């Protein structure tokens, strides 16, 4: 279909593309603000500050509000991905690993990390497997916060989860045990 519309087709050899991709593959993430647009220099400054990096990360403005952020090495990139959720200027940033042939606007950044708060969690639900089971309803559990992990305050639990940005958010989840009690809405 496209070949009928365009008379000339340029074929780029796969070897050339692989050489080009090598500079992005292990050190780059794709970023998009889920709210207002955030200037790239603010994003770079915040990543450097939070990551305690001794160098300036490279930020490249792409189309449709996307930013490519390149780190000096794979370890710093992985640390940034594990350090989610990212907030810059009060805006939540979705951050995903760079991938070949990414076209801004046609594809999205599918991964966003947020803190899930489980208020009024009953005491009998305060074991790691149970908390992670509940947290897995809206997304993929990544970590519990320090207070939840220590189990010293039982008012609410907080779990860092990864959400698929392309799936609409659920308004809540009803958690119910097999016996005793009506359940709790989170």
mmCIF file of C-alpha atoms in Angstrom:
data_model
loop_
_atom_site.group_PDB
_atom_site.id
_atom_site.type_symbol
_atom_site.label_atom_id
_atom_site.label_comp_id
_atom_site.label_asym_id
_atom_site.label_seq_id
_atom_site.Cartn_x
_atom_site.Cartn_y
_atom_site.Cartn_z
ATOM 1 C CA UNK A 1 0.000 0.000 0.000
ATOM 2 C CA UNK A 2 2.693 2.537 0.972
ATOM 3 C CA UNK A 3 4.888 1.529 -1.961
ATOM 4 C CA UNK A 4 2.138 2.639 -4.352
ATOM 5 C CA UNK A 5 2.081 6.068 -2.716
ATOM 6 C CA UNK A 6 5.859 6.534 -2.550
ATOM 7 C CA UNK A 7 7.865 5.911 -5.688
ATOM 8 C CA UNK A 8 11.215 5.442 -3.983
ATOM 9 C CA UNK A 9 11.992 3.145 -1.075
ATOM 10 C CA UNK A 10 15.249 3.368 0.856
ATOM 11 C CA UNK A 11 16.295 0.095 2.433
ATOM 12 C CA UNK A 12 18.651 0.515 5.373
ATOM 13 C CA UNK A 13 20.797 -2.582 5.939
ATOM 14 C CA UNK A 14 20.147 -4.309 9.267
ATOM 15 C CA UNK A 15 23.871 -4.257 10.120
ATOM 16 C CA UNK A 16 23.891 -0.462 9.842
ATOM 17 C CA UNK A 17 20.795 -0.173 12.023
ATOM 18 C CA UNK A 18 22.327 -2.458 14.652
ATOM 19 C CA UNK A 19 25.425 -0.245 14.805
ATOM 20 C CA UNK A 20 23.188 2.822 15.194
ATOM 21 C CA UNK A 21 21.052 1.142 17.863
ATOM 22 C CA UNK A 22 24.082 0.142 19.931
ATOM 23 C CA UNK A 23 24.519 3.709 21.201
ATOM 24 C CA UNK A 24 20.910 3.792 22.508
ATOM 25 C CA UNK A 25 20.073 0.213 23.475
ATOM 26 C CA UNK A 26 21.576 -0.157 26.951
ATOM 27 C CA UNK A 27 21.718 3.442 28.145
ATOM 28 C CA UNK A 28 18.494 5.155 27.065
ATOM 29 C CA UNK A 29 14.966 5.487 28.411
ATOM 30 C CA UNK A 30 11.862 7.027 26.877
ATOM 31 C CA UNK A 31 10.005 9.526 29.045
ATOM 32 C CA UNK A 32 6.664 11.285 28.805
ATOM 33 C CA UNK A 33 4.872 13.534 31.265
ATOM 34 C CA UNK A 34 1.414 12.270 32.168
ATOM 35 C CA UNK A 35 0.308 15.831 32.887
ATOM 36 C CA UNK A 36 1.607 19.152 31.659
ATOM 37 C CA UNK A 37 4.687 19.288 29.480
ATOM 38 C CA UNK A 38 7.958 19.495 31.427
ATOM 39 C CA UNK A 39 11.086 21.160 29.963
ATOM 40 C CA UNK A 40 13.837 18.655 29.138
ATOM 41 C CA UNK A 41 16.446 20.535 31.159
ATOM 42 C CA UNK A 42 14.253 20.154 34.270
ATOM 43 C CA UNK A 43 13.999 16.416 33.635
ATOM 44 C CA UNK A 44 17.781 16.170 33.190
ATOM 45 C CA UNK A 45 18.435 18.175 36.360
ATOM 46 C CA UNK A 46 16.052 16.054 38.463
ATOM 47 C CA UNK A 47 17.460 12.753 37.181
ATOM 48 C CA UNK A 48 20.984 13.953 37.946
ATOM 49 C CA UNK A 49 19.989 15.145 41.438
ATOM 50 C CA UNK A 50 17.976 12.085 42.494
ATOM 51 C CA UNK A 51 20.440 9.648 40.936
ATOM 52 C CA UNK A 52 23.413 11.527 42.436
ATOM 53 C CA UNK A 53 25.100 11.357 39.055
ATOM 54 C CA UNK A 54 28.466 13.017 38.538
ATOM 55 C CA UNK A 55 27.642 13.940 34.951
ATOM 56 C CA UNK A 56 24.910 15.591 32.905
ATOM 57 C CA UNK A 57 22.462 13.104 31.398
ATOM 58 C CA UNK A 58 21.650 13.768 27.759
ATOM 59 C CA UNK A 59 18.013 14.610 27.062
ATOM 60 C CA UNK A 60 16.631 14.730 23.542
ATOM 61 C CA UNK A 61 13.261 16.264 22.739
ATOM 62 C CA UNK A 62 11.206 13.971 20.520
ATOM 63 C CA UNK A 63 7.803 14.626 18.959
ATOM 64 C CA UNK A 64 4.461 14.580 20.814
ATOM 65 C CA UNK A 65 5.875 15.319 24.271
ATOM 66 C CA UNK A 66 8.340 12.436 24.398
ATOM 67 C CA UNK A 67 11.901 12.734 25.674
ATOM 68 C CA UNK A 68 14.813 10.339 25.205
ATOM 69 C CA UNK A 69 17.164 10.325 28.199
ATOM 70 C CA UNK A 70 20.614 8.807 27.693
ATOM 71 C CA UNK A 71 22.781 7.820 30.655
ATOM 72 C CA UNK A 72 26.545 7.286 30.661
ATOM 73 C CA UNK A 73 26.120 3.579 31.410
ATOM 74 C CA UNK A 74 23.575 0.800 31.766
ATOM 75 C CA UNK A 75 23.872 0.698 35.565
ATOM 76 C CA UNK A 76 22.734 4.303 35.930
ATOM 77 C CA UNK A 77 19.836 3.669 33.560
ATOM 78 C CA UNK A 78 18.722 0.609 35.538
ATOM 79 C CA UNK A 79 19.023 2.546 38.812
ATOM 80 C CA UNK A 80 16.804 5.295 37.381
ATOM 81 C CA UNK A 81 14.226 2.737 36.272
ATOM 82 C CA UNK A 82 14.233 1.183 39.750
ATOM 83 C CA UNK A 83 13.947 4.636 41.354
ATOM 84 C CA UNK A 84 10.458 5.282 39.981
ATOM 85 C CA UNK A 85 8.050 6.944 40.414
ATOM 86 C CA UNK A 86 9.524 10.078 38.858
ATOM 87 C CA UNK A 87 7.947 13.460 39.525
ATOM 88 C CA UNK A 88 9.239 16.666 37.932
ATOM 89 C CA UNK A 89 7.533 20.023 38.508
ATOM 90 C CA UNK A 90 4.612 18.181 40.109
ATOM 91 C CA UNK A 91 4.081 16.042 37.013
ATOM 92 C CA UNK A 92 4.243 12.240 37.026
ATOM 93 C CA UNK A 93 6.581 10.881 34.351
ATOM 94 C CA UNK A 94 6.049 7.597 32.552
ATOM 95 C CA UNK A 95 9.422 6.007 31.854
ATOM 96 C CA UNK A 96 10.169 2.961 29.714
ATOM 97 C CA UNK A 97 13.251 1.308 28.254
ATOM 98 C CA UNK A 98 14.288 2.511 24.805
ATOM 99 C CA UNK A 99 13.214 0.185 21.999
ATOM 100 C CA UNK A 100 14.119 0.031 18.309
ATOM 101 C CA UNK A 101 11.823 1.720 15.807
ATOM 102 C CA UNK A 102 9.971 3.684 18.494
ATOM 103 C CA UNK A 103 7.775 6.281 16.789
ATOM 104 C CA UNK A 104 6.469 8.997 19.163
ATOM 105 C CA UNK A 105 2.738 9.498 18.828
ATOM 106 C CA UNK A 106 2.137 6.109 17.257
ATOM 107 C CA UNK A 107 3.405 4.242 20.289
ATOM 108 C CA UNK A 108 3.274 5.228 23.895
ATOM 109 C CA UNK A 109 5.409 4.777 26.915
ATOM 110 C CA UNK A 110 3.532 1.844 28.354
ATOM 111 C CA UNK A 111 5.067 1.750 31.833
ATOM 112 C CA UNK A 112 4.377 4.035 34.748
ATOM 113 C CA UNK A 113 5.363 3.392 38.355
ATOM 114 C CA UNK A 114 3.269 4.703 41.234
ATOM 115 C CA UNK A 115 2.862 4.151 44.949
ATOM 116 C CA UNK A 116 -0.327 2.222 45.782
ATOM 117 C CA UNK A 117 -1.763 3.067 49.184
ATOM 118 C CA UNK A 118 -3.837 0.441 50.983
ATOM 119 C CA UNK A 119 -5.693 2.312 53.765
ATOM 120 C CA UNK A 120 -7.207 0.551 56.794
ATOM 121 C CA UNK A 121 -5.643 -2.791 55.899
ATOM 122 C CA UNK A 122 -6.795 -5.307 58.575
ATOM 123 C CA UNK A 123 -4.073 -6.911 60.698
ATOM 124 C CA UNK A 124 -4.709 -10.390 59.299
ATOM 125 C CA UNK A 125 -3.719 -9.107 55.828
ATOM 126 C CA UNK A 126 -0.309 -7.786 56.990
ATOM 127 C CA UNK A 127 1.960 -10.488 55.594
ATOM 128 C CA UNK A 128 4.164 -9.896 52.568
ATOM 129 C CA UNK A 129 2.466 -12.485 50.276
ATOM 130 C CA UNK A 130 -0.997 -11.114 51.105
ATOM 131 C CA UNK A 131 -0.021 -7.472 50.597
ATOM 132 C CA UNK A 132 1.668 -8.326 47.281
ATOM 133 C CA UNK A 133 -1.396 -10.360 46.187
ATOM 134 C CA UNK A 134 -3.607 -7.320 46.794
ATOM 135 C CA UNK A 135 -1.121 -4.975 45.083
ATOM 136 C CA UNK A 136 -0.966 -7.243 42.026
ATOM 137 C CA UNK A 137 -4.605 -6.470 41.178
ATOM 138 C CA UNK A 138 -3.921 -3.066 39.580
ATOM 139 C CA UNK A 139 -0.330 -3.739 38.494
ATOM 140 C CA UNK A 140 2.978 -5.491 39.060
ATOM 141 C CA UNK A 141 4.271 -5.101 42.634
ATOM 142 C CA UNK A 142 7.875 -3.864 42.738
ATOM 143 C CA UNK A 143 8.592 -3.020 46.392
ATOM 144 C CA UNK A 144 7.028 -2.124 49.727
ATOM 145 C CA UNK A 145 7.948 1.168 51.341
ATOM 146 C CA UNK A 146 10.210 1.130 54.405
ATOM 147 C CA UNK A 147 7.422 1.551 56.972
ATOM 148 C CA UNK A 148 5.331 -1.229 55.421
ATOM 149 C CA UNK A 149 8.366 -3.505 55.177
ATOM 150 C CA UNK A 150 9.247 -2.990 58.856
ATOM 151 C CA UNK A 151 5.641 -3.580 59.943
ATOM 152 C CA UNK A 152 5.803 -0.999 62.733
ATOM 153 C CA UNK A 153 2.747 1.054 61.719
ATOM 154 C CA UNK A 154 -0.383 -0.686 60.529
ATOM 155 C CA UNK A 155 -2.550 2.264 59.489
ATOM 156 C CA UNK A 156 -1.946 1.697 55.793
ATOM 157 C CA UNK A 157 0.428 -0.168 53.514
ATOM 158 C CA UNK A 158 2.273 1.353 50.550
ATOM 159 C CA UNK A 159 3.498 -0.724 47.642
ATOM 160 C CA UNK A 160 5.363 0.519 44.566
ATOM 161 C CA UNK A 161 3.635 -0.946 41.502
ATOM 162 C CA UNK A 162 4.174 -0.831 37.763
ATOM 163 C CA UNK A 163 1.065 0.004 35.746
ATOM 164 C CA UNK A 164 0.398 -0.520 32.068
ATOM 165 C CA UNK A 165 -0.346 3.037 30.949
ATOM 166 C CA UNK A 166 -2.422 1.816 27.989
ATOM 167 C CA UNK A 167 -4.973 0.125 30.301
ATOM 168 C CA UNK A 168 -7.555 2.373 32.018
ATOM 169 C CA UNK A 169 -7.150 2.699 35.787
ATOM 170 C CA UNK A 170 -9.562 0.777 37.990
ATOM 171 C CA UNK A 171 -11.546 2.915 40.450
ATOM 172 C CA UNK A 172 -10.714 0.487 43.272
ATOM 173 C CA UNK A 173 -10.480 -3.155 44.269
ATOM 174 C CA UNK A 174 -12.628 -5.092 46.724
ATOM 175 C CA UNK A 175 -10.506 -7.372 48.892
ATOM 176 C CA UNK A 176 -12.329 -10.159 50.654
ATOM 177 C CA UNK A 177 -11.165 -13.157 52.653
ATOM 178 C CA UNK A 178 -12.849 -16.568 52.354
ATOM 179 C CA UNK A 179 -14.460 -16.344 55.797
ATOM 180 C CA UNK A 180 -15.378 -13.757 58.413
ATOM 181 C CA UNK A 181 -15.845 -10.179 57.390
ATOM 182 C CA UNK A 182 -17.381 -8.415 54.439
ATOM 183 C CA UNK A 183 -14.199 -7.217 52.805
ATOM 184 C CA UNK A 184 -12.448 -3.922 52.284
ATOM 185 C CA UNK A 185 -12.444 -1.570 49.302
ATOM 186 C CA UNK A 186 -9.069 -0.211 48.176
#
